[in-house]
PDB file of C-alpha atoms and ligand atoms in Angstrom:
ATOM      1  CA  MET S   1     -44.877  45.374 -46.612  1.00 62.00           C
ATOM      2  CA  LYS S   2     -48.116  46.566 -48.157  1.00 63.00           C
ATOM      3  CA  TRP S   3     -47.796  50.066 -46.773  1.00 63.00           C
ATOM      4  CA  LEU S   4     -44.278  50.273 -48.207  1.00 67.00           C
ATOM      5  CA  LEU S   5     -45.557  49.223 -51.613  1.00 64.00           C
ATOM      6  CA  GLU S   6     -48.336  51.801 -51.418  1.00 63.00           C
ATOM      7  CA  LEU S   7     -45.783  54.431 -50.557  1.00 63.00           C
ATOM      8  CA  LEU S   8     -43.474  53.526 -53.418  1.00 65.00           C
ATOM      9  CA  LEU S   9     -46.038  52.921 -56.125  1.00 60.00           C
ATOM     10  CA  PRO S  10     -46.720  56.085 -58.089  1.00 59.00           C
ATOM     11  CA  PRO S  11     -50.403  57.047 -57.872  1.00 53.00           C
ATOM     12  CA  ARG S  12     -50.971  56.682 -61.599  1.00 58.00           C
ATOM     13  CA  LEU S  13     -50.268  52.971 -61.376  1.00 83.00           C
ATOM     14  CA  ARG S  14     -53.037  52.491 -58.875  1.00 87.00           C
ATOM     15  CA  CYS S  15     -56.771  52.294 -59.273  1.00 90.00           C
ATOM     16  CA  ALA S  16     -58.350  55.644 -58.403  1.00 89.00           C
ATOM     17  CA  ILE S  17     -60.974  53.912 -56.294  1.00 89.00           C
ATOM     18  CA  CYS S  18     -59.504  50.909 -54.484  1.00 88.00           C
ATOM     19  CA  GLY S  19     -55.822  51.828 -54.660  1.00 85.00           C
ATOM     20  CA  GLU S  20     -54.823  48.380 -55.947  1.00 87.00           C
ATOM     21  CA  GLN S  21     -52.200  48.136 -58.671  1.00 89.00           C
ATOM     22  CA  SER S  22     -53.763  48.992 -62.006  1.00 91.00           C
ATOM     23  CA  GLU S  23     -52.529  50.037 -65.430  1.00 89.00           C
ATOM     24  CA  VAL S  24     -55.663  52.080 -65.988  1.00 90.00           C
ATOM     25  CA  ASN S  25     -57.223  54.814 -63.857  1.00 90.00           C
ATOM     26  CA  VAL S  26     -60.084  52.599 -62.675  1.00 91.00           C
ATOM     27  CA  CYS S  27     -59.514  48.829 -62.390  1.00 92.00           C
ATOM     28  CA  ALA S  28     -61.957  46.337 -63.898  1.00 92.00           C
ATOM     29  CA  PRO S  29     -63.743  45.345 -60.645  1.00 90.00           C
ATOM     30  CA  CYS S  30     -64.257  48.993 -59.676  1.00 90.00           C
ATOM     31  CA  LYS S  31     -65.423  49.801 -63.197  1.00 89.00           C
ATOM     32  CA  ALA S  32     -67.973  46.999 -62.900  1.00 88.00           C
ATOM     33  CA  ASP S  33     -69.130  48.477 -59.578  1.00 86.00           C
ATOM     34  CA  MET S  34     -69.537  51.852 -61.237  1.00 86.00           C
ATOM     35  CA  ALA S  35     -71.512  50.396 -64.117  1.00 84.00           C
ATOM     36  CA  ALA S  36     -73.784  48.526 -61.712  1.00 83.00           C
ATOM     37  CA  PHE S  37     -74.334  51.619 -59.622  1.00 82.00           C
ATOM     38  CA  GLN S  38     -75.498  54.610 -61.519  1.00 72.00           C
ATOM     39  CA  HIS S  39     -77.568  56.066 -58.824  1.00 70.00           C
ATOM     40  CA  LEU S  40     -79.780  58.884 -59.819  1.00 71.00           C
ATOM     41  CA  ARG S  41     -82.407  60.366 -57.696  1.00 67.00           C
ATOM     42  CA  THR S  42     -84.329  63.514 -57.145  1.00 63.00           C
ATOM     43  CA  THR S  43     -84.093  64.995 -53.713  1.00 59.00           C
ATOM     44  CA  GLY S  44     -87.562  65.767 -52.548  1.00 55.00           C
ATOM     45  CA  ARG S  45     -86.474  67.741 -49.551  1.00 53.00           C
ATOM     46  CA  LEU S  46     -85.790  71.055 -51.264  1.00 55.00           C
ATOM     47  CA  GLY S  47     -88.159  73.748 -50.150  1.00 54.00           C
ATOM     48  CA  TYR S  48     -88.395  75.194 -53.668  1.00 51.00           C
ATOM     49  CA  SER S  49     -90.225  74.194 -56.777  1.00 49.00           C
ATOM     50  CA  SER S  50     -87.034  73.083 -58.452  1.00 57.00           C
ATOM     51  CA  SER S  51     -85.378  69.854 -57.460  1.00 71.00           C
ATOM     52  CA  ALA S  52     -81.800  68.716 -57.590  1.00 80.00           C
ATOM     53  CA  LYS S  53     -80.773  65.488 -59.199  1.00 86.00           C
ATOM     54  CA  THR S  54     -78.104  63.606 -57.255  1.00 88.00           C
ATOM     55  CA  ILE S  55     -75.589  61.499 -59.117  1.00 90.00           C
ATOM     56  CA  ALA S  56     -73.298  59.197 -57.171  1.00 90.00           C
ATOM     57  CA  LEU S  57     -70.442  57.270 -58.697  1.00 90.00           C
ATOM     58  CA  LEU S  58     -70.378  54.417 -56.218  1.00 90.00           C
ATOM     59  CA  PRO S  59     -72.025  53.031 -53.107  1.00 88.00           C
ATOM     60  CA  TYR S  60     -70.158  53.935 -49.917  1.00 89.00           C
ATOM     61  CA  ASN S  61     -68.707  50.493 -49.331  1.00 82.00           C
ATOM     62  CA  GLY S  62     -65.357  49.274 -48.015  1.00 81.00           C
ATOM     63  CA  ARG S  63     -63.345  49.981 -51.136  1.00 82.00           C
ATOM     64  CA  VAL S  64     -64.755  53.453 -51.562  1.00 87.00           C
ATOM     65  CA  ARG S  65     -64.289  54.261 -47.885  1.00 89.00           C
ATOM     66  CA  LYS S  66     -60.542  53.925 -48.404  1.00 86.00           C
ATOM     67  CA  VAL S  67     -60.392  56.386 -51.271  1.00 88.00           C
ATOM     68  CA  ILE S  68     -62.639  58.868 -49.465  1.00 90.00           C
ATOM     69  CA  HIS S  69     -60.341  58.652 -46.468  1.00 88.00           C
ATOM     70  CA  ARG S  70     -57.319  59.338 -48.678  1.00 86.00           C
ATOM     71  CA  LEU S  71     -59.127  62.261 -50.322  1.00 87.00           C
ATOM     72  CA  LYS S  72     -60.096  63.697 -46.938  1.00 86.00           C
ATOM     73  CA  PHE S  73     -56.816  63.417 -45.131  1.00 85.00           C
ATOM     74  CA  SER S  74     -53.970  63.424 -47.634  1.00 82.00           C
ATOM     75  CA  ASN S  75     -54.514  66.787 -49.378  1.00 80.00           C
ATOM     76  CA  SER S  76     -53.621  65.060 -52.613  1.00 80.00           C
ATOM     77  CA  PRO S  77     -54.648  66.708 -55.864  1.00 83.00           C
ATOM     78  CA  SER S  78     -53.625  63.486 -57.642  1.00 86.00           C
ATOM     79  CA  ILE S  79     -56.357  61.516 -55.844  1.00 89.00           C
ATOM     80  CA  ALA S  80     -58.900  64.224 -56.632  1.00 92.00           C
ATOM     81  CA  ARG S  81     -57.748  64.202 -60.257  1.00 92.00           C
ATOM     82  CA  ALA S  82     -58.032  60.425 -60.528  1.00 91.00           C
ATOM     83  CA  LEU S  83     -61.560  60.558 -59.080  1.00 92.00           C
ATOM     84  CA  ALA S  84     -62.524  63.335 -61.480  1.00 94.00           C
ATOM     85  CA  GLN S  85     -61.255  61.134 -64.302  1.00 93.00           C
ATOM     86  CA  ALA S  86     -63.295  58.238 -62.958  1.00 92.00           C
ATOM     87  CA  PHE S  87     -66.372  60.488 -63.114  1.00 90.00           C
ATOM     88  CA  ALA S  88     -65.552  61.428 -66.707  1.00 89.00           C
ATOM     89  CA  GLU S  89     -65.023  57.786 -67.669  1.00 88.00           C
ATOM     90  CA  ALA S  90     -68.351  56.798 -66.140  1.00 88.00           C
ATOM     91  CA  GLU S  91     -70.092  59.402 -68.346  1.00 87.00           C
ATOM     92  CA  VAL S  92     -72.792  59.989 -65.764  1.00 86.00           C
ATOM     93  CA  LEU S  93     -72.580  63.735 -65.277  1.00 89.00           C
ATOM     94  CA  PRO S  94     -74.469  66.080 -67.623  1.00 89.00           C
ATOM     95  CA  PHE S  95     -71.519  68.405 -68.289  1.00 91.00           C
ATOM     96  CA  ALA S  96     -73.128  69.820 -71.440  1.00 92.00           C
ATOM     97  CA  ALA S  97     -75.923  71.188 -69.254  1.00 93.00           C
ATOM     98  CA  VAL S  98     -73.581  72.778 -66.698  1.00 96.00           C
ATOM     99  CA  ASP S  99     -71.918  76.180 -66.832  1.00 96.00           C
ATOM    100  CA  LEU S 100     -70.471  76.471 -63.355  1.00 98.00           C
ATOM    101  CA  VAL S 101     -68.908  73.996 -60.947  1.00 98.00           C
ATOM    102  CA  THR S 102     -68.959  74.622 -57.215  1.00 98.00           C
ATOM    103  CA  ALA S 103     -68.440  72.630 -54.012  1.00 98.00           C
ATOM    104  CA  VAL S 104     -69.956  72.206 -50.585  1.00 96.00           C
ATOM    105  CA  PRO S 105     -67.990  74.732 -48.543  1.00 94.00           C
ATOM    106  CA  MET S 106     -66.150  73.970 -45.356  1.00 88.00           C
ATOM    107  CA  HIS S 107     -66.478  76.326 -42.436  1.00 81.00           C
ATOM    108  CA  ARG S 108     -63.561  78.746 -42.246  1.00 80.00           C
ATOM    109  CA  ALA S 109     -62.367  77.469 -38.869  1.00 79.00           C
ATOM    110  CA  ARG S 110     -62.224  73.883 -40.100  1.00 79.00           C
ATOM    111  CA  TYR S 111     -60.668  74.995 -43.381  1.00 82.00           C
ATOM    112  CA  LEU S 112     -57.904  76.812 -41.536  1.00 83.00           C
ATOM    113  CA  GLU S 113     -57.311  73.807 -39.340  1.00 84.00           C
ATOM    114  CA  ARG S 114     -57.071  71.341 -42.222  1.00 82.00           C
ATOM    115  CA  GLY S 115     -55.779  73.626 -44.947  1.00 85.00           C
ATOM    116  CA  TYR S 116     -58.005  72.385 -47.748  1.00 87.00           C
ATOM    117  CA  ASN S 117     -61.513  71.285 -48.584  1.00 92.00           C
ATOM    118  CA  GLN S 118     -61.656  67.857 -50.228  1.00 92.00           C
ATOM    119  CA  ALA S 119     -64.965  68.608 -51.973  1.00 95.00           C
ATOM    120  CA  GLU S 120     -63.384  71.695 -53.471  1.00 95.00           C
ATOM    121  CA  LEU S 121     -60.279  69.782 -54.591  1.00 94.00           C
ATOM    122  CA  LEU S 122     -62.529  67.355 -56.424  1.00 95.00           C
ATOM    123  CA  ALA S 123     -64.747  70.083 -57.889  1.00 97.00           C
ATOM    124  CA  ARG S 124     -61.701  71.980 -59.197  1.00 96.00           C
ATOM    125  CA  GLU S 125     -60.320  68.861 -60.881  1.00 95.00           C
ATOM    126  CA  LEU S 126     -63.711  68.099 -62.449  1.00 96.00           C
ATOM    127  CA  ALA S 127     -63.981  71.664 -63.731  1.00 97.00           C
ATOM    128  CA  THR S 128     -60.457  71.623 -65.172  1.00 96.00           C
ATOM    129  CA  LEU S 129     -61.036  68.287 -66.856  1.00 94.00           C
ATOM    130  CA  GLN S 130     -64.279  69.476 -68.446  1.00 94.00           C
ATOM    131  CA  LYS S 131     -63.002  72.996 -69.222  1.00 96.00           C
ATOM    132  CA  LEU S 132     -65.723  74.513 -67.064  1.00 97.00           C
ATOM    133  CA  PRO S 133     -65.277  77.393 -64.622  1.00 98.00           C
ATOM    134  CA  PHE S 134     -64.989  76.590 -60.933  1.00 98.00           C
ATOM    135  CA  ARG S 135     -66.050  79.120 -58.346  1.00 97.00           C
ATOM    136  CA  GLN S 136     -66.781  78.766 -54.651  1.00 96.00           C
ATOM    137  CA  VAL S 137     -70.113  80.593 -54.717  1.00 97.00           C
ATOM    138  CA  LEU S 138     -71.365  79.209 -51.397  1.00 97.00           C
ATOM    139  CA  THR S 139     -70.434  80.212 -47.914  1.00 94.00           C
ATOM    140  CA  ARG S 140     -71.290  78.740 -44.541  1.00 90.00           C
ATOM    141  CA  THR S 141     -73.254  81.210 -42.513  1.00 87.00           C
ATOM    142  CA  ARG S 142     -72.439  79.424 -39.271  1.00 80.00           C
ATOM    143  CA  ALA S 143     -70.246  76.606 -38.007  1.00 75.00           C
ATOM    144  CA  THR S 144     -72.039  73.283 -37.728  1.00 77.00           C
ATOM    145  CA  PRO S 145     -70.938  70.195 -35.786  1.00 77.00           C
ATOM    146  CA  PRO S 146     -69.865  67.332 -38.095  1.00 78.00           C
ATOM    147  CA  GLN S 147     -72.955  65.546 -39.404  1.00 77.00           C
ATOM    148  CA  ASN S 148     -71.657  62.114 -38.386  1.00 76.00           C
ATOM    149  CA  THR S 149     -71.783  63.104 -34.717  1.00 81.00           C
ATOM    150  CA  LEU S 150     -75.540  63.646 -34.823  1.00 81.00           C
ATOM    151  CA  GLY S 151     -78.750  61.650 -35.098  1.00 81.00           C
ATOM    152  CA  ARG S 152     -81.067  61.777 -38.099  1.00 77.00           C
ATOM    153  CA  VAL S 153     -83.359  64.602 -37.018  1.00 78.00           C
ATOM    154  CA  ALA S 154     -80.543  66.654 -35.546  1.00 82.00           C
ATOM    155  CA  ARG S 155     -78.634  66.335 -38.840  1.00 80.00           C
ATOM    156  CA  ALA S 156     -81.377  67.996 -40.838  1.00 76.00           C
ATOM    157  CA  ARG S 157     -81.715  70.765 -38.288  1.00 78.00           C
ATOM    158  CA  ASN S 158     -77.953  71.188 -38.095  1.00 80.00           C
ATOM    159  CA  VAL S 159     -77.427  72.280 -41.703  1.00 81.00           C
ATOM    160  CA  ALA S 160     -80.790  73.851 -42.590  1.00 80.00           C
ATOM    161  CA  GLY S 161     -80.113  77.446 -43.580  1.00 83.00           C
ATOM    162  CA  ALA S 162     -76.394  77.091 -42.818  1.00 89.00           C
ATOM    163  CA  PHE S 163     -75.376  78.090 -46.365  1.00 94.00           C
ATOM    164  CA  ALA S 164     -75.784  81.160 -48.546  1.00 95.00           C
ATOM    165  CA  ALA S 165     -74.691  82.113 -52.056  1.00 97.00           C
ATOM    166  CA  ARG S 166     -72.205  84.946 -52.351  1.00 96.00           C
ATOM    167  CA  GLU S 167     -73.537  86.198 -55.653  1.00 97.00           C
ATOM    168  CA  ASP S 168     -76.586  86.335 -57.859  1.00 98.00           C
ATOM    169  CA  LEU S 169     -76.763  83.120 -59.907  1.00 98.00           C
ATOM    170  CA  THR S 170     -79.582  83.971 -62.279  1.00 97.00           C
ATOM    171  CA  GLY S 171     -79.714  81.508 -65.154  1.00 96.00           C
ATOM    172  CA  ARG S 172     -76.721  79.488 -63.946  1.00 97.00           C
ATOM    173  CA  ARG S 173     -76.727  75.725 -64.320  1.00 97.00           C
ATOM    174  CA  ILE S 174     -74.609  74.505 -61.479  1.00 97.00           C
ATOM    175  CA  LEU S 175     -72.822  71.281 -60.668  1.00 97.00           C
ATOM    176  CA  LEU S 176     -72.512  71.032 -56.882  1.00 97.00           C
ATOM    177  CA  VAL S 177     -69.795  68.639 -55.747  1.00 97.00           C
ATOM    178  CA  ASP S 178     -69.315  66.790 -52.461  1.00 95.00           C
ATOM    179  CA  ASP S 179     -67.399  63.678 -51.484  1.00 94.00           C
ATOM    180  CA  VAL S 180     -69.996  61.585 -49.663  1.00 92.00           C
ATOM    181  CA  TYR S 181     -73.784  61.645 -49.586  1.00 89.00           C
ATOM    182  CA  THR S 182     -75.134  60.259 -46.340  1.00 85.00           C
ATOM    183  CA  THR S 183     -78.513  61.740 -45.466  1.00 82.00           C
ATOM    184  CA  GLY S 184     -78.370  64.337 -48.233  1.00 85.00           C
ATOM    185  CA  ASN S 185     -79.105  67.122 -45.777  1.00 86.00           C
ATOM    186  CA  THR S 186     -75.907  69.049 -46.464  1.00 89.00           C
ATOM    187  CA  VAL S 187     -76.116  69.027 -50.262  1.00 91.00           C
ATOM    188  CA  SER S 188     -79.846  69.760 -50.096  1.00 88.00           C
ATOM    189  CA  ALA S 189     -79.228  72.809 -47.917  1.00 91.00           C
ATOM    190  CA  CYS S 190     -76.534  73.940 -50.383  1.00 94.00           C
ATOM    191  CA  ALA S 191     -78.795  73.385 -53.403  1.00 93.00           C
ATOM    192  CA  GLU S 192     -81.496  75.358 -51.673  1.00 92.00           C
ATOM    193  CA  ALA S 193     -79.101  78.280 -51.177  1.00 95.00           C
ATOM    194  CA  LEU S 194     -78.165  78.130 -54.884  1.00 95.00           C
ATOM    195  CA  TYR S 195     -81.815  78.206 -55.918  1.00 94.00           C
ATOM    196  CA  GLN S 196     -82.431  81.083 -53.537  1.00 93.00           C
ATOM    197  CA  ALA S 197     -79.764  82.977 -55.475  1.00 96.00           C
ATOM    198  CA  LYS S 198     -81.840  82.218 -58.621  1.00 95.00           C
ATOM    199  CA  ALA S 199     -79.800  79.377 -60.092  1.00 96.00           C
ATOM    200  CA  GLN S 200     -81.653  77.811 -63.009  1.00 94.00           C
ATOM    201  CA  ASP S 201     -80.626  74.235 -62.320  1.00 92.00           C
ATOM    202  CA  VAL S 202     -78.555  72.358 -59.757  1.00 94.00           C
ATOM    203  CA  VAL S 203     -77.117  68.884 -60.236  1.00 93.00           C
ATOM    204  CA  ILE S 204     -75.371  67.260 -57.291  1.00 93.00           C
ATOM    205  CA  ALA S 205     -72.363  65.018 -57.876  1.00 94.00           C
ATOM    206  CA  VAL S 206     -70.917  62.860 -55.117  1.00 93.00           C
ATOM    207  CA  VAL S 207     -68.265  60.156 -55.218  1.00 93.00           C
ATOM    208  CA  ALA S 208     -70.106  57.833 -52.879  1.00 91.00           C
ATOM    209  CA  MET S 209     -73.571  57.437 -51.474  1.00 89.00           C
ATOM    210  CA  SER S 210     -74.513  55.654 -48.256  1.00 85.00           C
ATOM    211  CA  LEU S 211     -77.468  53.425 -48.759  1.00 74.00           C
ATOM    212  CA  ALA S 212     -79.734  51.748 -46.301  1.00 62.00           C
ATOM    213  CA  PRO S 213     -79.546  47.931 -46.491  1.00 55.00           C
ATOM    214  CA  GLY S 214     -81.500  46.641 -49.461  1.00 52.00           C
ATOM    215  CA  GLN S 215     -81.598  50.033 -51.136  1.00 53.00           C
ATOM    216  CA  VAL S 216     -78.990  49.301 -53.853  1.00 47.00           C
TER     217      VAL S 216
HETATM  218 ZN1   ZN Q   1     -60.188  49.415 -58.226  1.00 79.51          ZN
END
C-alpha cells in the first residue's frame, strides 16, 4: 500500500528529504538532522593555491539515500526544486558571494543514455531560486568509469584531469553543485579545472556527504 500512497501523494505534501508525509518542505526530524550536520571543510587536495570549501546538507545515511536515488533516477524537477529549497532553508550556502552556478558534468554518452544530469537539475533549481545565472561551464574531457566501481586510489586517478572549463572564468565566484560527495575526487577535479580557467573562488555544494565511521 505504501507505494500506492507515494504515487498518489503530491510531491509538495512530502518531505523533500525522507519522502514522508509533511506539510512543510522539510519535516522536523530531517530539519534537525540538517541543523546537526552543517559540514564544512576545505579540500586540501587541490593542486592550486586556492582551496574549495565543501558544504554538505546532510550525511549520506538511509533517509538521504532514498532522496538521492529519486533525484538520480526519476528525472523529476520537483525533487530537485524541493532539495534546492531545503538548501535555502538551511542557510548554509554563501549565495551573496557567488555569481555563477554550475554543476559536475556528466559524460555525453551517459547523458544521452539517461537524458538528464541530476547535479545539473539541482544546480539549475538552486540558481533559479537565488536569482543567479546557471551555466554548464565544465566539460568532461574523457569518459570515466563510475567512481563507485573503483577502489580508493583508482578513484583519484580516474577523474584527475578529466574535466576542463569551456570558457575563461576570470574573477568568477562559482558555486559547483553535485549530488553526493564520497571521496571528493570528482568535485576536486572539477574545482581544479575552474581554477585553471582563473575562477576567483569555488564553493562546492552537495546534498549528502559520505563519512567514515566516527567522522560525524
Ligand atoms: Zn523528512
